PDB file of N, CA and C in Angstrom:
ATOM      1  N   MET A 538     109.994  88.415  90.574  1.00 96.00           N
ATOM      2  CA  MET A 538     110.057  89.927  91.016  1.00 96.00           C
ATOM      3  C   MET A 538     109.289  89.953  92.310  1.00 96.00           C
ATOM      4  N   ILE A 539     109.896  90.764  93.093  1.00 98.00           N
ATOM      5  CA  ILE A 539     109.374  91.005  94.433  1.00 98.00           C
ATOM      6  C   ILE A 539     109.321  92.498  94.676  1.00 98.00           C
ATOM      7  N   GLY A 540     108.183  92.895  95.266  1.00 96.00           N
ATOM      8  CA  GLY A 540     108.139  94.389  95.703  1.00 96.00           C
ATOM      9  C   GLY A 540     107.142  94.290  96.968  1.00 96.00           C
ATOM     10  N   GLY A 541     106.967  95.387  97.727  1.00 96.00           N
ATOM     11  CA  GLY A 541     106.044  95.343  98.760  1.00 96.00           C
ATOM     12  C   GLY A 541     106.565  96.232  99.878  1.00 96.00           C
ATOM     13  N   VAL A 542     105.964  96.045 101.121  1.00 94.00           N
ATOM     14  CA  VAL A 542     106.234  96.883 102.262  1.00 94.00           C
ATOM     15  C   VAL A 542     106.399  95.765 103.331  1.00 94.00           C
ATOM     16  N   VAL A 543     107.263  95.855 104.145  1.00 97.00           N
ATOM     17  CA  VAL A 543     108.288  96.706 104.597  1.00 97.00           C
ATOM     18  C   VAL A 543     109.704  96.101 104.056  1.00 97.00           C
ATOM     19  N   THR A 544     110.535  96.932 103.405  1.00 98.00           N
ATOM     20  CA  THR A 544     111.754  96.400 102.712  1.00 98.00           C
ATOM     21  C   THR A 544     112.473  95.693 103.737  1.00 98.00           C
ATOM     22  N   ASN A 545     112.829  96.136 104.986  1.00 98.00           N
ATOM     23  CA  ASN A 545     113.636  95.489 105.825  1.00 98.00           C
ATOM     24  C   ASN A 545     113.088  94.295 106.699  1.00 98.00           C
ATOM     25  N   GLN A 546     111.855  94.091 106.334  1.00 98.00           N
ATOM     26  CA  GLN A 546     111.090  93.044 107.213  1.00 98.00           C
ATOM     27  C   GLN A 546     110.631  92.028 106.218  1.00 98.00           C
ATOM     28  N   CYS A 547     109.172  92.286 105.944  1.00 97.00           N
ATOM     29  CA  CYS A 547     108.573  91.288 105.001  1.00 97.00           C
ATOM     30  C   CYS A 547     109.202  90.998 103.665  1.00 97.00           C
ATOM     31  N   VAL A 548     109.659  92.093 103.030  1.00 98.00           N
ATOM     32  CA  VAL A 548     110.218  91.902 101.657  1.00 98.00           C
ATOM     33  C   VAL A 548     111.539  91.272 101.840  1.00 98.00           C
ATOM     34  N   GLU A 549     112.357  91.584 102.758  1.00 98.00           N
ATOM     35  CA  GLU A 549     113.494  90.920 102.798  1.00 98.00           C
ATOM     36  C   GLU A 549     113.410  89.441 103.197  1.00 98.00           C
ATOM     37  N   ALA A 550     112.479  89.094 103.913  1.00 98.00           N
ATOM     38  CA  ALA A 550     112.175  87.646 104.381  1.00 98.00           C
ATOM     39  C   ALA A 550     111.729  86.987 103.022  1.00 98.00           C
ATOM     40  N   ALA A 551     110.917  87.607 102.221  1.00 98.00           N
ATOM     41  CA  ALA A 551     110.346  86.900 101.039  1.00 98.00           C
ATOM     42  C   ALA A 551     111.553  86.661 100.093  1.00 98.00           C
ATOM     43  N   VAL A 552     112.385  87.739  99.920  1.00 98.00           N
ATOM     44  CA  VAL A 552     113.584  87.600  99.039  1.00 98.00           C
ATOM     45  C   VAL A 552     114.342  86.394  99.428  1.00 98.00           C
ATOM     46  N   ARG A 553     114.789  86.328 100.768  1.00 98.00           N
ATOM     47  CA  ARG A 553     115.701  85.324 101.133  1.00 98.00           C
ATOM     48  C   ARG A 553     115.074  83.890 101.124  1.00 98.00           C
ATOM     49  N   ASP A 554     113.786  83.836 101.394  1.00 98.00           N
ATOM     50  CA  ASP A 554     113.031  82.517 101.269  1.00 98.00           C
ATOM     51  C   ASP A 554     113.024  82.105  99.661  1.00 98.00           C
ATOM     52  N   ALA A 555     112.679  82.953  98.810  1.00 98.00           N
ATOM     53  CA  ALA A 555     112.631  82.666  97.380  1.00 98.00           C
ATOM     54  C   ALA A 555     113.909  82.107  96.983  1.00 98.00           C
ATOM     55  N   CYS A 556     115.003  82.881  97.366  1.00 98.00           N
ATOM     56  CA  CYS A 556     116.437  82.436  96.875  1.00 98.00           C
ATOM     57  C   CYS A 556     116.760  81.049  97.490  1.00 98.00           C
ATOM     58  N   ASP A 557     116.433  80.831  98.866  1.00 98.00           N
ATOM     59  CA  ASP A 557     116.668  79.614  99.405  1.00 98.00           C
ATOM     60  C   ASP A 557     115.988  78.394  98.741  1.00 98.00           C
ATOM     61  N   LEU A 558     114.797  78.781  98.095  1.00 98.00           N
ATOM     62  CA  LEU A 558     113.960  77.710  97.448  1.00 98.00           C
ATOM     63  C   LEU A 558     114.421  77.547  95.995  1.00 98.00           C
ATOM     64  N   GLY A 559     115.613  78.309  95.528  1.00 98.00           N
ATOM     65  CA  GLY A 559     116.141  78.077  94.178  1.00 98.00           C
ATOM     66  C   GLY A 559     115.617  79.105  93.162  1.00 98.00           C
ATOM     67  N   TYR A 560     114.850  80.132  93.416  1.00 98.00           N
ATOM     68  CA  TYR A 560     114.241  81.105  92.493  1.00 98.00           C
ATOM     69  C   TYR A 560     115.363  82.020  92.334  1.00 98.00           C
ATOM     70  N   ARG A 561     115.455  82.667  91.042  1.00 97.00           N
ATOM     71  CA  ARG A 561     116.251  83.805  90.819  1.00 97.00           C
ATOM     72  C   ARG A 561     115.444  84.910  90.839  1.00 97.00           C
ATOM     73  N   VAL A 562     115.788  85.764  91.960  1.00 98.00           N
ATOM     74  CA  VAL A 562     114.812  86.810  92.290  1.00 98.00           C
ATOM     75  C   VAL A 562     115.389  88.183  91.909  1.00 98.00           C
ATOM     76  N   ILE A 563     114.376  88.869  91.316  1.00 98.00           N
ATOM     77  CA  ILE A 563     114.649  90.347  91.114  1.00 98.00           C
ATOM     78  C   ILE A 563     113.886  91.126  92.135  1.00 98.00           C
ATOM     79  N   LEU A 564     114.514  92.049  92.946  1.00 98.00           N
ATOM     80  CA  LEU A 564     113.753  92.867  93.882  1.00 98.00           C
ATOM     81  C   LEU A 564     113.673  94.296  93.151  1.00 98.00           C
ATOM     82  N   VAL A 565     112.387  94.745  93.022  1.00 98.00           N
ATOM     83  CA  VAL A 565     112.205  96.115  92.368  1.00 98.00           C
ATOM     84  C   VAL A 565     112.435  97.100  93.503  1.00 98.00           C
ATOM     85  N   GLU A 566     113.416  97.828  93.408  1.00 98.00           N
ATOM     86  CA  GLU A 566     113.914  98.755  94.403  1.00 98.00           C
ATOM     87  C   GLU A 566     112.970  99.967  94.683  1.00 98.00           C
ATOM     88  N   ASP A 567     112.249 100.382  93.718  1.00 98.00           N
ATOM     89  CA  ASP A 567     111.365 101.395  93.793  1.00 98.00           C
ATOM     90  C   ASP A 567     109.836 100.900  93.838  1.00 98.00           C
ATOM     91  N   GLY A 568     109.687  99.687  94.038  1.00 98.00           N
ATOM     92  CA  GLY A 568     108.527  98.924  94.301  1.00 98.00           C
ATOM     93  C   GLY A 568     108.389  98.437  95.671  1.00 98.00           C
ATOM     94  N   CYS A 569     109.183  98.934  96.600  1.00 97.00           N
ATOM     95  CA  CYS A 569     109.005  98.626  98.044  1.00 97.00           C
ATOM     96  C   CYS A 569     109.503  99.771  98.785  1.00 97.00           C
ATOM     97  N   ALA A 570     109.261  99.690 100.166  1.00 97.00           N
ATOM     98  CA  ALA A 570     109.593 100.878 100.901  1.00 97.00           C
ATOM     99  C   ALA A 570     109.832 100.390 102.353  1.00 97.00           C
ATOM    100  N   ALA A 571     110.371 101.268 103.123  1.00 98.00           N
ATOM    101  CA  ALA A 571     110.473 101.069 104.573  1.00 98.00           C
ATOM    102  C   ALA A 571     110.087 102.238 105.353  1.00 98.00           C
ATOM    103  N   VAL A 572     109.977 102.270 106.602  1.00 97.00           N
ATOM    104  CA  VAL A 572     109.610 103.292 107.492  1.00 97.00           C
ATOM    105  C   VAL A 572     110.626 104.447 107.417  1.00 97.00           C
ATOM    106  N   ALA A 573     111.831 104.048 107.003  1.00 98.00           N
ATOM    107  CA  ALA A 573     112.990 104.992 106.966  1.00 98.00           C
ATOM    108  C   ALA A 573     113.673 104.750 105.744  1.00 98.00           C
ATOM    109  N   PRO A 574     114.164 105.673 104.906  1.00 97.00           N
ATOM    110  CA  PRO A 574     115.019 105.638 103.725  1.00 97.00           C
ATOM    111  C   PRO A 574     116.249 104.757 104.088  1.00 97.00           C
ATOM    112  N   GLU A 575     117.006 104.859 105.188  1.00 98.00           N
ATOM    113  CA  GLU A 575     118.182 104.347 105.454  1.00 98.00           C
ATOM    114  C   GLU A 575     117.949 102.787 105.760  1.00 98.00           C
ATOM    115  N   LEU A 576     116.779 102.493 106.182  1.00 98.00           N
ATOM    116  CA  LEU A 576     116.373 101.068 106.398  1.00 98.00           C
ATOM    117  C   LEU A 576     116.278 100.376 105.084  1.00 98.00           C
ATOM    118  N   HIS A 577     115.532 101.100 104.203  1.00 98.00           N
ATOM    119  CA  HIS A 577     115.246 100.582 102.798  1.00 98.00           C
ATOM    120  C   HIS A 577     116.673 100.291 102.063  1.00 98.00           C
ATOM    121  N   ALA A 578     117.598 101.298 102.255  1.00 98.00           N
ATOM    122  CA  ALA A 578     118.655 101.188 101.484  1.00 98.00           C
ATOM    123  C   ALA A 578     119.664 100.159 102.123  1.00 98.00           C
ATOM    124  N   ALA A 579     119.599  99.979 103.454  1.00 98.00           N
ATOM    125  CA  ALA A 579     120.371  99.062 104.014  1.00 98.00           C
ATOM    126  C   ALA A 579     120.038  97.593 103.572  1.00 98.00           C
ATOM    127  N   SER A 580     118.802  97.326 103.566  1.00 98.00           N
ATOM    128  CA  SER A 580     118.311  96.040 103.059  1.00 98.00           C
ATOM    129  C   SER A 580     118.640  95.717 101.558  1.00 98.00           C
ATOM    130  N   LEU A 581     118.548  96.914 100.783  1.00 98.00           N
ATOM    131  CA  LEU A 581     118.841  96.644  99.369  1.00 98.00           C
ATOM    132  C   LEU A 581     120.370  96.334  99.236  1.00 98.00           C
ATOM    133  N   ARG A 582     121.198  96.918  99.851  1.00 98.00           N
ATOM    134  CA  ARG A 582     122.559  96.545  99.840  1.00 98.00           C
ATOM    135  C   ARG A 582     122.921  95.253 100.471  1.00 98.00           C
ATOM    136  N   ALA A 583     122.133  94.854 101.445  1.00 98.00           N
ATOM    137  CA  ALA A 583     122.504  93.492 102.061  1.00 98.00           C
ATOM    138  C   ALA A 583     121.953  92.374 101.208  1.00 98.00           C
ATOM    139  N   LEU A 584     120.985  92.506 100.424  1.00 98.00           N
ATOM    140  CA  LEU A 584     120.382  91.597  99.527  1.00 98.00           C
ATOM    141  C   LEU A 584     120.994  91.465  98.187  1.00 98.00           C
ATOM    142  N   ASN A 585     121.442  92.618  97.517  1.00 98.00           N
ATOM    143  CA  ASN A 585     121.839  92.650  96.155  1.00 98.00           C
ATOM    144  C   ASN A 585     123.024  91.827  95.868  1.00 98.00           C
ATOM    145  N   LYS A 586     123.021  91.004  94.910  1.00 98.00           N
ATOM    146  CA  LYS A 586     123.981  90.048  94.386  1.00 98.00           C
ATOM    147  C   LYS A 586     124.370  88.925  95.404  1.00 98.00           C
ATOM    148  N   VAL A 587     123.598  88.816  96.361  1.00 98.00           N
ATOM    149  CA  VAL A 587     123.727  87.679  97.359  1.00 98.00           C
ATOM    150  C   VAL A 587     122.432  86.806  97.234  1.00 98.00           C
ATOM    151  N   TYR A 588     121.291  87.572  97.539  1.00 98.00           N
ATOM    152  CA  TYR A 588     119.981  86.815  97.587  1.00 98.00           C
ATOM    153  C   TYR A 588     119.059  87.215  96.192  1.00 98.00           C
ATOM    154  N   CYS A 589     119.500  88.322  95.463  1.00 98.00           N
ATOM    155  CA  CYS A 589     118.670  88.809  94.564  1.00 98.00           C
ATOM    156  C   CYS A 589     119.496  89.737  93.632  1.00 98.00           C
ATOM    157  N   HIS A 590     118.738  90.176  92.594  1.00 98.00           N
ATOM    158  CA  HIS A 590     119.385  91.277  91.776  1.00 98.00           C
ATOM    159  C   HIS A 590     118.421  92.340  92.019  1.00 98.00           C
ATOM    160  N   VAL A 591     118.898  93.601  92.505  1.00 98.00           N
ATOM    161  CA  VAL A 591     118.133  94.728  92.736  1.00 98.00           C
ATOM    162  C   VAL A 591     118.033  95.561  91.470  1.00 98.00           C
ATOM    163  N   ARG A 592     116.799  95.953  91.005  1.00 98.00           N
ATOM    164  CA  ARG A 592     116.611  96.574  89.823  1.00 98.00           C
ATOM    165  C   ARG A 592     115.411  97.690  90.014  1.00 98.00           C
ATOM    166  N   SER A 593     115.612  98.672  89.184  1.00 98.00           N
ATOM    167  CA  SER A 593     114.460  99.690  89.235  1.00 98.00           C
ATOM    168  C   SER A 593     113.287  99.208  88.299  1.00 98.00           C
ATOM    169  N   THR A 594     112.153  99.760  88.500  1.00 98.00           N
ATOM    170  CA  THR A 594     111.067  99.534  87.609  1.00 98.00           C
ATOM    171  C   THR A 594     111.373  99.709  86.153  1.00 98.00           C
ATOM    172  N   ALA A 595     112.086 100.692  85.934  1.00 98.00           N
ATOM    173  CA  ALA A 595     112.502 101.095  84.475  1.00 98.00           C
ATOM    174  C   ALA A 595     113.375 100.061  83.847  1.00 98.00           C
ATOM    175  N   GLU A 596     114.256  99.474  84.674  1.00 98.00           N
ATOM    176  CA  GLU A 596     115.148  98.471  84.254  1.00 98.00           C
ATOM    177  C   GLU A 596     114.386  97.161  84.060  1.00 98.00           C
ATOM    178  N   VAL A 597     113.453  96.826  84.888  1.00 97.00           N
ATOM    179  CA  VAL A 597     112.669  95.565  84.822  1.00 97.00           C
ATOM    180  C   VAL A 597     111.948  95.718  83.457  1.00 97.00           C
ATOM    181  N   VAL A 598     111.211  96.757  83.205  1.00 97.00           N
ATOM    182  CA  VAL A 598     110.370  97.043  81.899  1.00 97.00           C
ATOM    183  C   VAL A 598     111.241  96.891  80.748  1.00 97.00           C
ATOM    184  N   GLU A 599     112.417  97.540  80.806  1.00 97.00           N
ATOM    185  CA  GLU A 599     113.314  97.429  79.702  1.00 97.00           C
ATOM    186  C   GLU A 599     113.832  96.056  79.336  1.00 97.00           C
ATOM    187  N   GLU A 600     113.995  95.244  80.432  1.00 94.00           N
ATOM    188  CA  GLU A 600     114.374  93.836  80.285  1.00 94.00           C
ATOM    189  C   GLU A 600     113.247  92.965  79.728  1.00 94.00           C
ATOM    190  N   ILE A 601     112.053  93.102  80.209  1.00 93.00           N
ATOM    191  CA  ILE A 601     110.927  92.475  79.740  1.00 93.00           C
ATOM    192  C   ILE A 601     110.598  92.861  78.191  1.00 93.00           C
ATOM    193  N   GLU A 602     110.885  94.025  77.816  1.00 95.00           N
ATOM    194  CA  GLU A 602     110.716  94.467  76.423  1.00 95.00           C
ATOM    195  C   GLU A 602     111.688  93.590  75.570  1.00 95.00           C
ATOM    196  N   ARG A 603     112.945  93.471  76.050  1.00 94.00           N
ATOM    197  CA  ARG A 603     113.916  92.804  75.310  1.00 94.00           C
ATOM    198  C   ARG A 603     113.581  91.324  75.135  1.00 94.00           C
ATOM    199  N   TRP A 604     112.871  90.747  76.176  1.00 92.00           N
ATOM    200  CA  TRP A 604     112.661  89.395  76.007  1.00 92.00           C
ATOM    201  C   TRP A 604     111.381  89.102  75.041  1.00 92.00           C
ATOM    202  N   THR A 605     110.639  90.201  74.787  1.00 90.00           N
ATOM    203  CA  THR A 605     109.391  90.029  73.990  1.00 90.00           C
ATOM    204  C   THR A 605     109.630  90.450  72.636  1.00 90.00           C
ATOM    205  N   THR A 606     110.753  90.982  72.297  1.00 80.00           N
ATOM    206  CA  THR A 606     110.951  91.415  70.982  1.00 80.00           C
ATOM    207  C   THR A 606     111.855  90.467  70.189  1.00 80.00           C
TER     208      THR A 606
END
């Protein structure tokens, strides 16, 4: 799972690197941000289903709860 600042720079680079290294990556969409909403949204669109799976915090928590029950 990856989150952080800035979505269209450091976060995007980390997601791409992790994927290239063979990790199955989840990018927490509301756990990162960019200086402009359109830059954030563009990175999420570019990365989703290619380098990672974009999920909200609520979706991640729900998935973890399913794993632990």
